[in-house]
Amino acid sequence: MNQAVNPKPTITDVARAAGVSKGLVSFALNDRPGVSARSRDHILRVARELGYRPSVSARSLSTSTSYACGLVIARDPEIISADPFFPSFIAGVERVLVAEGRALVLSVVGGDEHEDAVYRTLAADKRVDGVFLTDLRRDDPRIPLLAELGLPAVTLGRTPGSPFPAVALDDTPGTAAATQHLIEQGHRRIAHVIGPLRMMHAQRRHAAFAATMAAAGLDAGLVEETDFTAAHGAAATARLLDLANPPTAIVYDNDPMAIAGLGVAHERGLRVPGDLSITGFDDSEIARYVYPALTSVRSDPQLWGEAAARSLLAAIADRDPVADVDLPPAHLVVRASTGPVSTGPSPSGPAPTGARA
Amino acid sequence: MNQAVNPKPTITDVARAAGVSKGLVSFALNDRPGVSARSRDHILRVARELGYRPSVSARSLSTSTSYACGLVIARDPEIISADPFFPSFIAGVERVLVAEGRALVLSVVGGDEHEDAVYRTLAADKRVDGVFLTDLRRDDPRIPLLAELGLPAVTLGRTPGSPFPAVALDDTPGTAAATQHLIEQGHRRIAHVIGPLRMMHAQRRHAAFAATMAAAGLDAGLVEETDFTAAHGAAATARLLDLANPPTAIVYDNDPMAIAGLGVAHERGLRVPGDLSITGFDDSEIARYVYPALTSVRSDPQLWGEAAARSLLAAIADRDPVADVDLPPAHLVVRASTGPVSTGPSPSGPAPTGARA
DNA sequence: CTGAAAGCGCTTACAG
DNA sequence: CTGAAAGCGCTTACAG
């Protein structure tokens, strides 16, 4: 207005322009009690006119707060790539963080060997005020570590003995629905190709698979554990199909493995779904464009990110415990890769791709 | 040693324990000239014994430096997911950043509408000391913006009129090799399904395609522009195959689109590569597990990330200009989705998946 | 309701 | 080569 927007006005400039002390400006800006309405309005207006933005580093120093949240991903980059989860999750996190003037500090470490050091450094350097805990593992060492470091956290999914708030999106209904869907199509031998069993979600999903099979009086013993890569998915599929009595349907724990399974089936001249039905998980964008279009399980990682960010900010700010949040569960999306067991003769040997019968 | 590791010793504790002034400790730690070797060694040893780590926020305040670098990705999360580039790139960046005690601040914005605001906020809040510029566009508005903001940057690829150092990984040899490979297989009508033309790499790759076609005396007019999604890849493929004189080979600008193209071909009962050859780009992990295994173009995003981080840190630290860096170019990986034009009769109509002829 | 002052933990001229 | 002091821009008791 009157004054040109100087290179970064400070709180001192605002105080001077408003004719009050720096302390009062600070109180008004952080709307704390003990400032008259008139003063507050006046100060806020002057601050806006000056284009004032508090210095993050100065605030950080005096409050020991970084105004940032951290996410450390302990997966091989190739596996992250294959998974549509993280980019969407991060987009959701960002959406609420920026609205609160917070930044996201991301760290990707190859495996979980160095993650301990990463969390310690993040805490020691006060780089973040709290962290998102994804890919929860059984007896996850990060829980006691963060408790020891005094670093607030939010977990994606509940885990026993955790002092941190959880944001849960139940994906077991998705796996159960996929299994049930196959059973209803007449399948009796159904295999489950799962992720690393040390990850809680892999365990939970497998439990859902097993329970659904058991409820139908079927054997749930056909299981292959993988590391979530397409390579493992392909290998697991090959092993299953080499069985004397191979499955007629396979439930995969992510889309890349399911797509790799599709490849193996095609290579062997099997018809999908005629000879082998296949379901994926995560419903990545390519899922509906492979042939046949992949039946998969869909959740909402972006929503998950938003909810997790809100809970984390609450946990950072609040004295009192933050309540757990439950998001709408994952659900099955049926496409063309699943169907009834074929009655025709089972073909054998490799076939030229998609050649007509 | 003698003293218990108190909750976060400060520079004052170190100075007291070493019997010197804070200033001298600071000089020793940042190894600046003017400290005797004896003093330096003594101070460094005391600091180590105390487990001293300088406070990032205190250093930030007095040096106006954040000790962090920024990456803002302006793409739809679904598209990021489909692309193996970013996770690997980020892993590379991280590797060198952590070694230098720097953090990575990540921002993902849906499209490029709000990116302007994001960079301004990052700069105003001094959240980062410099940024990585990926997905360069023609007359990229971020170049003048960052120059105006005085924020150091490094660009992935060269771009005319940029004052920032570039780290280039030439991907055009990959596209040229894919095109040449198809020509050598006897293809004459080859289409190019490309990314958004406003992105420089899409333009460059298309130029490489066109040049290779021209060198063989072939028409490079069959082009479809997309947004990099599998959905667009499928639609583009359908349009091309609906042509009165459809192509016998298609060069795609990323793997998800190529895989979607494979799906469309299969759905129409076309044999791959017999009736249609297909090449992808980026060589994602699933590429080799689809059927038939996808011929694709491989680069090294992780190496790119490491080089970019090194250049950015140099640009942040140095007074003098940082030299551009050239990385090994992308190269073709031939698999089963490409081959000679089939001499047999072209099949028509949809076919059951992988059924035997 | 408001002001003056100390303090957060560093870095950096300025003297000696 | 070393020390004492000011300053970075906030927040927060402490007085009034």
XYZ file of C-alpha atoms (C1' of nucleotides) in Angstrom:
746
model
C 0.000 0.000 0.000
C 2.176 2.800 1.300
C 5.334 0.755 1.574
C 6.971 -1.134 -1.261
C 7.287 -4.857 -0.740
C 10.858 -4.909 0.479
C 12.959 -8.029 0.185
C 11.382 -10.088 2.970
C 9.966 -7.904 5.704
C 10.606 -9.271 9.184
C 8.498 -9.231 12.264
C 10.380 -6.124 13.312
C 9.211 -4.322 10.197
C 5.648 -5.301 10.926
C 5.929 -4.207 14.544
C 7.351 -0.866 13.559
C 4.765 -0.280 10.848
C 1.966 -1.224 13.215
C 3.428 0.760 16.063
C 3.540 -2.174 18.470
C 6.103 -4.567 19.901
C 7.373 -7.655 18.130
C 5.906 -9.789 20.869
C 2.453 -8.512 20.200
C 2.815 -9.122 16.498
C 3.855 -12.674 17.235
C 0.851 -13.193 19.501
C -1.522 -11.746 16.945
C -0.100 -13.827 14.121
C -0.317 -17.079 16.042
C -3.656 -15.989 17.346
C -3.007 -16.540 20.946
C -5.229 -15.075 23.632
C -4.361 -11.753 25.156
C -4.533 -9.465 22.153
C -7.395 -7.045 21.758
C -9.515 -7.469 18.668
C -8.537 -4.012 17.470
C -4.831 -4.655 17.805
C -5.091 -8.033 16.185
C -6.962 -6.746 13.170
C -4.638 -3.829 12.781
C -1.532 -5.992 13.030
C -2.874 -8.581 10.638
C -3.733 -5.940 8.098
C -0.328 -4.312 8.295
C 1.330 -7.707 7.969
C -0.700 -8.469 4.875
C 0.057 -5.081 3.337
C 3.726 -5.644 3.863
C 3.488 -9.122 2.393
C 4.952 -10.495 5.559
C 5.743 -14.211 5.859
C 7.281 -15.477 9.079
C 10.710 -16.992 8.624
C 10.463 -20.748 8.877
C 14.003 -21.128 10.145
C 13.590 -18.504 12.847
C 10.388 -20.115 14.021
C 12.074 -23.494 13.863
C 14.903 -22.335 16.045
C 12.758 -20.832 18.744
C 10.104 -23.533 18.785
C 12.226 -26.588 17.956
C 9.740 -27.412 15.268
C 10.541 -28.029 11.629
C 7.104 -27.578 10.134
C 7.733 -30.625 8.014
C 6.649 -34.252 8.022
C 8.688 -37.207 6.900
C 8.100 -40.287 4.828
C 10.790 -42.888 4.517
C 10.180 -45.625 2.015
C 12.230 -48.750 2.528
C 11.712 -50.533 -0.752
C 13.702 -51.160 -3.831
C 13.006 -48.344 -6.326
C 11.912 -50.855 -8.960
C 9.239 -52.163 -6.648
C 8.044 -48.706 -5.751
C 7.698 -48.001 -9.462
C 5.491 -50.968 -9.964
C 3.209 -49.914 -7.190
C 0.639 -47.204 -7.798
C 0.307 -46.673 -4.075
C 3.019 -44.201 -3.185
C 2.572 -41.464 -5.760
C -1.135 -41.275 -5.005
C -0.579 -41.487 -1.283
C 1.978 -38.703 -1.451
C -0.337 -36.558 -3.520
C -2.952 -36.890 -0.795
C -0.450 -36.096 1.937
C 0.758 -33.041 0.069
C -2.698 -31.681 -0.397
C -3.219 -31.250 3.329
C 0.382 -30.439 4.213
C 0.663 -27.449 1.899
C -2.613 -26.091 3.219
C -0.977 -26.043 6.636
C 2.309 -24.591 5.464
C 4.114 -27.857 6.048
C 6.595 -29.536 3.751
C 7.138 -33.215 3.067
C 10.620 -34.624 3.489
C 11.014 -37.829 1.538
C 13.643 -40.446 2.007
C 13.953 -43.625 0.002
C 16.293 -46.288 1.255
C 16.965 -49.427 -0.717
C 16.013 -51.922 1.946
C 15.290 -51.668 5.635
C 18.908 -52.033 6.758
C 19.565 -48.316 6.918
C 16.128 -47.105 7.831
C 17.051 -47.055 11.497
C 19.793 -44.529 10.808
C 17.483 -42.480 8.611
C 14.883 -42.071 11.347
C 17.562 -41.248 13.884
C 19.026 -38.569 11.675
C 15.631 -37.116 10.879
C 14.942 -36.891 14.608
C 18.373 -35.673 15.689
C 18.379 -32.958 13.061
C 14.748 -32.134 13.807
C 14.174 -32.317 10.097
C 10.594 -33.409 10.648
C 8.017 -33.091 13.401
C 6.553 -36.507 12.718
C 6.541 -39.352 10.250
C 4.224 -41.592 8.277
C 4.704 -45.279 8.881
C 3.802 -47.298 5.812
C 4.375 -50.966 4.972
C 3.957 -52.002 8.591
C 5.762 -55.163 9.531
C 5.174 -57.719 12.224
C 6.780 -56.470 15.464
C 7.860 -53.482 13.489
C 11.157 -52.176 14.927
C 10.215 -48.672 13.928
C 7.493 -48.476 16.561
C 9.817 -48.740 19.581
C 12.457 -46.722 17.757
C 10.170 -43.766 17.188
C 8.798 -44.042 20.703
C 12.369 -43.881 21.973
C 13.156 -40.910 19.768
C 9.981 -39.185 20.873
C 9.021 -38.603 17.282
C 5.268 -38.478 16.632
C 3.966 -40.840 13.989
C 0.878 -42.188 12.353
C 0.636 -45.756 11.157
C -1.103 -46.882 8.001
C -3.173 -49.643 9.455
C -3.458 -50.763 13.044
C -0.721 -52.703 14.696
C -0.743 -54.236 18.170
C 1.121 -52.384 20.872
C 1.520 -49.184 18.928
C 1.263 -45.920 20.856
C 0.614 -44.040 17.635
C -2.681 -43.176 16.011
C -3.612 -45.386 13.079
C -5.333 -44.602 9.833
C -6.725 -47.853 8.565
C -8.072 -48.793 5.202
C -9.149 -52.365 5.396
C -8.049 -54.179 2.300
C -9.082 -57.644 3.417
C -12.624 -57.273 2.070
C -11.011 -56.842 -1.329
C -9.069 -60.074 -1.087
C -12.049 -61.891 0.384
C -14.278 -60.615 -2.409
C -11.801 -61.686 -5.059
C -11.587 -65.153 -3.555
C -15.337 -65.428 -3.148
C -15.854 -64.256 -6.712
C -13.632 -67.042 -7.978
C -15.361 -69.616 -5.824
C -18.677 -68.512 -7.235
C -17.297 -68.992 -10.723
C -16.800 -72.602 -9.823
C -13.108 -72.630 -8.977
C -11.987 -75.115 -6.364
C -8.218 -74.990 -6.588
C -7.265 -71.389 -6.011
C -3.747 -70.204 -5.231
C -2.614 -67.072 -3.448
C 0.538 -65.292 -4.569
C 1.337 -62.931 -1.730
C 3.850 -60.279 -0.776
C 6.475 -60.626 1.936
C 4.853 -62.269 4.943
C 6.729 -60.031 7.338
C 4.554 -57.216 6.051
C 1.348 -57.015 7.997
C -0.859 -56.315 5.022
C 0.384 -59.455 3.274
C -0.473 -61.470 6.349
C -3.880 -59.911 6.748
C -4.775 -60.448 3.140
C -3.673 -64.021 3.251
C -5.748 -64.578 6.362
C -8.740 -63.166 4.467
C -8.025 -65.506 1.572
C -7.700 -68.507 3.863
C -10.859 -67.673 5.780
C -12.879 -67.315 2.611
C -11.575 -70.606 1.262
C -12.261 -72.344 4.556
C -15.799 -71.003 4.657
C -16.388 -72.686 1.310
C -14.771 -75.871 2.551
C -11.805 -75.434 0.255
C -8.117 -75.968 0.816
C -6.088 -72.765 1.096
C -2.736 -74.464 1.001
C -1.585 -73.198 -2.385
C 0.506 -70.190 -1.384
C 3.542 -68.536 -2.880
C 5.400 -65.807 -1.037
C 7.104 -63.125 -3.111
C 8.868 -59.808 -2.814
C 6.176 -58.070 -4.897
C 8.270 -57.930 -8.058
C 6.938 -59.045 -11.417
C 9.898 -61.418 -11.537
C 8.712 -63.205 -8.428
C 5.145 -63.146 -9.695
C 6.195 -64.870 -12.886
C 8.281 -67.451 -11.054
C 5.500 -68.213 -8.579
C 3.039 -68.661 -11.404
C 5.366 -71.044 -13.204
C 5.763 -73.139 -10.063
C 2.023 -73.301 -9.537
C 1.305 -74.269 -13.109
C 3.971 -76.950 -12.990
C 2.111 -78.677 -10.196
C 0.658 -82.112 -10.938
C -2.669 -80.630 -10.015
C -2.362 -76.939 -10.880
C -4.803 -74.267 -9.720
C -7.511 -72.955 -12.043
C -7.362 -69.522 -10.489
C -4.711 -67.359 -8.838
C -5.215 -64.409 -6.526
C -2.216 -62.055 -6.733
C -1.308 -59.485 -4.142
C -0.492 -56.749 -6.626
C -1.056 -55.916 -10.268
C 2.470 -56.273 -11.621
C 2.622 -59.860 -10.385
C -0.814 -60.568 -11.831
C 0.224 -59.130 -15.169
C 3.374 -61.236 -15.090
C 1.144 -64.224 -14.307
C -0.940 -63.353 -17.323
C 2.241 -63.404 -19.380
C 3.246 -66.817 -18.127
C -0.224 -68.200 -18.831
C -0.190 -66.858 -22.362
C 3.273 -68.161 -22.968
C 2.060 -71.615 -22.032
C -0.898 -71.347 -24.322
C -3.424 -71.214 -21.526
C -6.624 -69.320 -22.048
C -7.435 -66.602 -19.518
C -9.925 -66.938 -17.962
C -10.874 -70.240 -19.643
C -7.960 -72.216 -18.255
C -6.763 -69.835 -15.602
C -8.513 -66.976 -13.844
C -6.395 -64.156 -12.471
C -6.991 -61.300 -10.037
C -4.689 -58.448 -9.163
C -4.484 -55.912 -6.390
C -4.289 -52.085 -6.326
C -6.035 -51.577 -9.637
C -3.266 -49.676 -11.347
C -4.075 -47.787 -14.487
C -2.751 -50.471 -16.873
C -4.950 -53.097 -15.206
C -7.903 -52.343 -17.416
C -5.825 -52.170 -20.566
C -4.063 -55.500 -20.499
C -5.734 -58.368 -22.311
C -7.865 -59.680 -20.864
C -8.616 -56.698 -18.633
C -7.555 -57.481 -15.127
C -9.967 -58.053 -12.269
C -8.388 -56.195 -9.377
C -8.952 -54.672 -5.957
C -9.261 -50.952 -5.597
C -8.616 -48.696 -2.645
C -8.070 -44.967 -2.421
C -4.445 -44.169 -1.596
C -4.963 -40.454 -2.043
C -7.735 -40.382 0.521
C -5.492 -42.430 2.737
C -2.758 -39.840 2.364
C -5.062 -36.999 3.261
C -6.385 -38.753 6.344
C -2.908 -39.784 7.443
C -1.624 -36.236 7.101
C -4.512 -34.874 9.135
C -3.940 -37.416 11.881
C -0.224 -36.772 11.941
C -0.670 -33.023 12.234
C -3.152 -33.587 15.027
C -0.741 -35.918 16.785
C 2.023 -33.342 16.465
C -0.126 -30.496 17.745
C -2.242 -32.127 20.396
C -1.551 -33.063 23.938
C -4.386 -35.598 24.004
C -4.341 -38.834 22.003
C -5.622 -38.791 18.444
C -8.376 -41.264 17.615
C -7.847 -43.950 15.023
C -9.501 -43.380 11.670
C -11.202 -45.947 9.486
C -11.473 -45.367 5.777
C -13.843 -47.066 3.329
C -12.487 -50.561 2.686
C -10.989 -51.791 -0.560
C -13.385 -53.357 -3.019
C -13.255 -55.718 -5.951
C -13.437 -54.521 -9.538
C -14.451 -57.395 -11.794
C -13.122 -57.384 -15.329
C -12.382 -59.985 -17.965
C -9.499 -61.943 -16.428
C -11.829 -63.970 -14.229
C -14.553 -66.362 -15.309
C -15.902 -69.854 -14.966
C -13.630 -72.856 -15.333
C -13.421 -73.878 -18.953
C -15.162 -77.135 -19.853
C -13.262 -77.608 -23.089
C -10.036 -79.604 -23.406
C -7.054 -77.974 -21.816
C -4.601 -76.814 -24.443
C -0.933 -77.482 -23.995
C 2.338 -76.018 -25.154
C 3.157 -72.452 -26.099
C 0.865 -70.608 -28.449
C 1.366 -67.698 -30.811
C -0.021 -64.616 -29.115
C -3.694 -64.115 -29.589
C -3.842 -66.226 -32.725
C -7.364 -67.260 -33.601
C -8.644 -70.710 -32.801
C 33.836 -41.094 27.272
C 33.933 -39.080 30.429
C 30.654 -37.276 29.888
C 27.291 -38.950 29.330
C 25.659 -38.152 26.030
C 23.319 -35.417 27.222
C 20.185 -34.607 25.348
C 21.641 -32.769 22.374
C 24.865 -31.015 23.297
C 25.175 -27.568 21.756
C 28.136 -25.728 20.403
C 28.425 -24.064 23.791
C 28.867 -27.443 25.463
C 31.588 -28.326 23.012
C 33.323 -25.005 23.501
C 33.239 -25.356 27.262
C 34.439 -28.949 27.177
C 37.257 -28.039 24.793
C 38.126 -24.897 26.692
C 37.753 -22.597 23.694
C 35.234 -20.111 22.348
C 32.115 -21.019 20.371
C 33.482 -19.156 17.423
C 36.541 -21.314 17.280
C 34.462 -24.453 17.487
C 32.373 -23.222 14.588
C 35.475 -22.499 12.542
C 36.950 -25.893 13.293
C 33.757 -27.718 12.456
C 33.290 -25.963 9.132
C 36.974 -26.323 8.534
C 37.684 -22.767 7.721
C 41.204 -21.383 7.688
C 42.582 -19.769 10.784
C 42.500 -22.613 13.251
C 45.691 -24.300 14.341
C 45.926 -27.983 13.600
C 46.183 -28.758 17.294
C 43.072 -26.787 18.175
C 41.141 -28.267 15.299
C 41.964 -31.831 16.200
C 41.224 -31.252 19.840
C 37.885 -29.580 19.121
C 36.846 -32.229 16.629
C 37.651 -34.977 19.088
C 35.728 -33.352 21.912
C 32.760 -32.807 19.581
C 32.793 -36.440 18.590
C 33.053 -37.614 22.189
C 30.073 -35.485 23.100
C 28.121 -36.800 20.125
C 27.661 -33.248 18.956
C 25.525 -32.516 15.901
C 25.075 -28.908 14.849
C 21.469 -27.757 14.945
C 20.121 -27.504 11.430
C 17.647 -24.782 12.308
C 20.246 -22.651 14.043
C 22.555 -22.958 11.092
C 19.677 -22.236 8.762
C 18.812 -19.068 10.595
C 22.291 -17.656 10.608
C 23.251 -18.696 7.105
C 19.856 -18.425 5.372
C 20.372 -21.906 4.053
C 17.967 -24.790 4.440
C 20.299 -27.670 3.704
C 17.587 -29.219 1.593
C 16.833 -29.588 -2.103
C 13.445 -29.597 -3.723
C 11.680 -31.631 -6.360
C 8.260 -30.646 -7.524
C 6.510 -33.087 -9.775
C 3.697 -31.630 -11.826
C 1.980 -34.737 -13.058
C -1.158 -36.592 -12.263
C -0.374 -39.209 -9.593
C -1.709 -41.990 -11.809
C 0.790 -41.080 -14.488
C 3.651 -40.895 -12.028
C 2.724 -44.377 -10.873
C 2.939 -45.760 -14.343
C 6.361 -44.325 -14.848
C 9.382 -46.083 -13.373
C 11.383 -42.918 -13.699
C 10.697 -40.975 -10.528
C 11.231 -43.553 -7.820
C 14.575 -44.530 -9.302
C 15.549 -40.943 -9.921
C 14.685 -40.021 -6.344
C 16.648 -42.973 -5.008
C 19.691 -41.681 -6.854
C 19.178 -38.151 -5.606
C 18.817 -39.374 -2.035
C 21.979 -41.346 -2.170
C 24.102 -38.255 -2.658
C 21.964 -35.898 -0.602
C 22.124 -37.922 2.594
C 25.871 -38.245 2.237
C 25.997 -34.449 2.341
C 23.543 -34.080 5.211
C 20.879 -32.655 2.932
C 17.225 -33.562 2.852
C 14.875 -33.840 -0.106
C 11.653 -31.876 -0.005
C 9.108 -33.349 -2.372
C 6.039 -31.685 -3.726
C 3.563 -33.242 -6.091
C 1.026 -31.008 -7.736
C -1.720 -32.383 -9.936
C -0.969 -30.364 -13.025
C 1.229 -27.402 -13.748
C -1.343 -24.766 -12.780
C -0.161 -24.409 -9.220
C 3.490 -25.164 -9.710
C 4.285 -21.474 -9.933
C 2.933 -20.963 -6.420
C 4.783 -24.003 -5.140
C 8.159 -22.734 -6.319
C 7.436 -19.284 -4.931
C 6.550 -20.686 -1.546
C 9.586 -22.945 -1.491
C 11.762 -19.923 -2.239
C 10.007 -17.466 0.073
C 10.139 -19.877 2.971
C 13.688 -20.870 2.096
C 12.558 -24.435 2.354
C 15.142 -25.498 -0.191
C 18.472 -24.194 -1.449
C 17.846 -25.362 -4.991
C 15.579 -27.498 -7.113
C 15.597 -30.243 -9.722
C 13.818 -29.385 -12.939
C 12.380 -32.485 -14.568
C 9.965 -32.879 -17.465
C 11.306 -29.813 -19.210
C 8.852 -28.069 -21.470
C 9.272 -25.853 -24.468
C 9.887 -22.270 -23.261
C 9.538 -23.629 -19.794
C 8.099 -20.913 -17.541
C 9.997 -22.323 -14.583
C 13.331 -21.174 -16.011
C 12.593 -17.436 -15.824
C 10.643 -17.949 -12.616
C 13.553 -19.554 -10.808
C 15.954 -17.025 -12.234
C 13.723 -14.280 -10.848
C 13.496 -15.993 -7.481
C 17.244 -16.457 -7.417
C 16.801 -20.121 -6.659
C 19.584 -22.379 -7.963
C 18.486 -25.266 -10.158
C 19.678 -28.075 -12.335
C 17.785 -29.142 -15.431
C 17.372 -32.712 -16.596
C 18.385 -32.271 -20.175
C 19.587 -29.142 -21.906
C 17.217 -26.399 -22.829
C 17.972 -23.271 -24.821
C 18.398 -20.063 -22.871
C 18.733 -21.715 -19.500
C 21.174 -20.198 -17.025
C 21.216 -23.415 -15.033
C 23.565 -26.360 -15.333
C 22.120 -29.326 -17.174
C 22.508 -33.032 -16.616
C 21.643 -34.702 -19.871
C 20.915 -38.295 -20.662
C 20.263 -38.511 -24.357
C 17.305 -40.758 -24.968
C 17.030 -40.125 -28.686
C 19.461 -42.919 -29.572
C 16.980 -45.256 -27.927
C 14.079 -44.105 -30.051
C 16.238 -44.069 -33.156
C 17.449 -47.600 -32.435
C 13.898 -48.841 -31.890
C 12.805 -47.313 -35.173
C 15.821 -48.610 -37.041
C 15.314 -52.058 -35.563
C 11.763 -52.131 -36.910
C 12.875 -50.920 -40.323
C 15.440 -53.683 -40.443
C 12.695 -56.172 -39.663
C 11.051 -55.055 -42.873
C 8.448 -52.644 -41.516
C 7.517 -49.746 -43.739
C 4.480 -48.260 -42.062
C 5.569 -47.417 -38.542
C 3.624 -45.179 -36.186
C 4.857 -43.157 -33.241
C 2.697 -42.804 -30.157
C 4.279 -39.954 -28.236
C 3.863 -38.051 -25.003
C 2.733 -34.440 -24.713
C 4.522 -32.431 -27.380
C 5.013 -29.492 -25.040
C 7.474 -31.696 -23.197
C 10.902 -31.387 -24.658
C 11.765 -35.046 -24.430
C 8.653 -35.989 -26.403
C 9.678 -33.575 -29.107
C 13.236 -34.775 -29.181
C 12.258 -38.386 -29.376
C 9.810 -37.725 -32.144
C 12.475 -35.858 -34.063
C 14.705 -38.909 -33.691
C 11.929 -41.135 -34.955
C 11.249 -38.860 -37.927
C 14.917 -38.577 -38.820
C 15.389 -42.333 -38.750
C 12.336 -42.870 -40.910
C 13.451 -40.186 -43.346
C 16.909 -41.704 -43.614
C 15.231 -44.914 -44.752
C 13.047 -43.030 -47.189
C 9.944 -43.748 -45.137
C 7.008 -41.573 -44.224
C 6.953 -40.503 -40.561
C 3.480 -39.066 -40.699
C 1.756 -41.607 -38.484
C 1.843 -39.845 -35.107
C -0.439 -39.867 -32.125
C 0.059 -37.456 -29.249
C -0.948 -38.623 -25.783
C -0.760 -37.637 -22.147
C 1.310 -40.745 -21.316
C -1.590 -42.660 -19.772
C -2.412 -46.225 -20.722
C -5.885 -44.943 -21.596
C -4.455 -42.642 -24.246
C -2.112 -45.373 -25.421
C -5.033 -47.717 -25.969
C -7.094 -45.075 -27.758
C -4.209 -44.091 -30.001
C -3.611 -47.712 -30.913
C -7.262 -48.213 -31.767
C -7.230 -45.172 -34.038
C -4.098 -46.367 -35.807
C -5.435 -49.869 -36.341
C -8.700 -48.475 -37.655
C -6.848 -46.774 -40.481
C -7.524 -48.010 -43.993
C -3.843 -48.694 -44.201
C -2.786 -49.426 -40.616
C 0.825 -49.547 -39.429
C 2.590 -52.875 -38.963
C 4.642 -51.504 -36.104
C 4.189 -48.911 -33.386
C 6.854 -47.142 -31.370
C 5.450 -46.056 -28.002
C 6.926 -43.374 -25.787
C 6.493 -45.304 -22.556
C 5.812 -48.847 -21.396
C 2.291 -48.465 -20.022
C 1.081 -47.208 -23.404
C 2.901 -50.018 -25.176
C 1.335 -52.575 -22.881
C -2.063 -51.035 -23.483
C -1.315 -51.244 -27.196
C -0.508 -54.917 -26.758
C -3.892 -55.329 -25.117
C -5.693 -53.679 -27.984
C -3.852 -55.816 -30.526
C -4.712 -58.993 -28.650
C -8.304 -57.956 -28.308
C -8.494 -57.563 -32.053
C -6.953 -60.925 -32.622
C -3.752 -59.566 -34.031
C -0.582 -61.523 -33.561
C 2.318 -59.711 -31.914
C 4.794 -59.400 -33.509
C 3.398 -61.242 -36.547
C 0.763 -58.654 -37.381
C 1.943 -55.809 -35.232
C 5.327 -55.089 -33.693
C 5.464 -52.984 -30.565
C 8.222 -51.156 -28.697
C 8.014 -49.407 -25.341
C 10.142 -46.905 -23.489
C 11.703 -46.846 -20.013
C 11.983 -50.590 -19.658
C 9.898 -50.948 -16.522
C 10.123 -54.173 -14.618
C 6.903 -55.645 -16.058
C 8.141 -55.071 -19.589
C 9.935 -58.383 -19.733
C 7.051 -60.288 -18.170
C 4.192 -59.342 -20.442
C 3.516 -61.645 -23.355
C 5.211 -61.285 -25.658
C 8.045 -59.682 -23.694
C 8.295 -56.042 -24.597
C 11.125 -54.572 -26.598
C 11.904 -51.314 -24.811
C 14.415 -48.530 -24.301
C 16.486 -48.439 -21.173
C 18.185 -45.575 -19.426
C 19.502 -45.198 -15.906
C 17.306 -42.868 -13.838
C 19.202 -43.615 -10.649
C 22.488 -42.543 -12.174
C 20.697 -39.498 -13.478
C 19.519 -38.686 -9.979
C 22.992 -38.991 -8.537
C 24.519 -36.778 -11.196
C 21.756 -34.213 -10.879
C 22.167 -34.044 -7.119
C 25.899 -33.552 -7.439
C 25.442 -30.766 -9.964
C 22.789 -29.072 -7.880
C 24.938 -29.111 -4.761
C 27.809 -27.714 -6.767
C 25.569 -24.999 -8.168
C 24.397 -24.124 -4.669
C 27.891 -24.031 -3.237
C 29.932 -22.551 -6.035
C 30.424 -19.060 -7.210
C 31.574 -20.176 -10.643
C 29.276 -21.861 -13.168
C 28.848 -25.610 -13.049
C 29.605 -27.509 -16.237
C 26.919 -29.521 -17.974
C 27.118 -33.267 -17.548
C 26.438 -35.914 -20.166
C 25.383 -39.384 -19.100
C 25.509 -42.585 -21.156
C 22.609 -42.485 -23.626
C 19.542 -44.685 -23.528
C 19.736 -47.911 -25.476
C 17.392 -50.434 -27.005
C 16.591 -53.753 -25.364
C 15.194 -56.156 -27.949
C 12.678 -58.737 -26.756
C 9.845 -60.678 -28.309
C 7.317 -57.979 -29.153
C 9.154 -57.002 -32.309
C 9.797 -59.112 -35.368
C 9.447 -59.314 -39.119
C 6.162 -58.569 -40.798
C 4.049 -61.690 -40.983
C 3.593 -63.166 -44.440
C 0.529 -65.170 -43.481
C -3.040 -63.938 -43.883
C -4.006 -61.223 -41.474
C -6.519 -62.511 -38.975
C -9.536 -60.414 -38.144
C -12.004 -60.040 -35.313
C -11.473 -60.641 -31.624
C -9.806 -63.807 -30.511
C -9.870 -65.752 -27.276
C -6.708 -65.003 -25.369
C -3.776 -67.081 -26.366
C -5.895 -69.841 -27.849
C -3.931 -72.135 -30.073
C -4.124 -71.774 -33.833
C -4.201 -5.952 27.210
C 0.795 -4.478 26.110
C 6.122 -3.794 26.215
C 10.897 -4.843 26.967
C 14.064 -8.469 27.212
C 16.052 -12.878 27.062
C 16.844 -16.930 24.559
C 16.834 -20.647 20.708
C 22.082 -22.327 18.612
C 24.503 -21.193 15.311
C 27.961 -17.872 12.144
C 30.758 -14.000 11.286
C 33.047 -9.725 11.200
C 35.972 -7.237 14.460
C 39.681 -6.766 17.680
C 43.680 -8.333 19.513
C 45.856 -18.061 15.708
C 42.057 -16.897 19.262
C 38.134 -14.478 22.018
C 34.163 -11.658 22.907
C 30.135 -9.928 20.903
C 26.559 -9.022 17.753
C 23.117 -10.769 14.838
C 19.899 -14.110 12.152
C 14.113 -13.608 13.140
C 11.330 -15.562 15.692
C 8.745 -16.983 20.607
C 7.828 -16.667 25.369
C 7.881 -15.901 30.169
C 7.954 -11.796 33.070
C 6.504 -7.317 34.482
C 3.341 -3.887 34.452
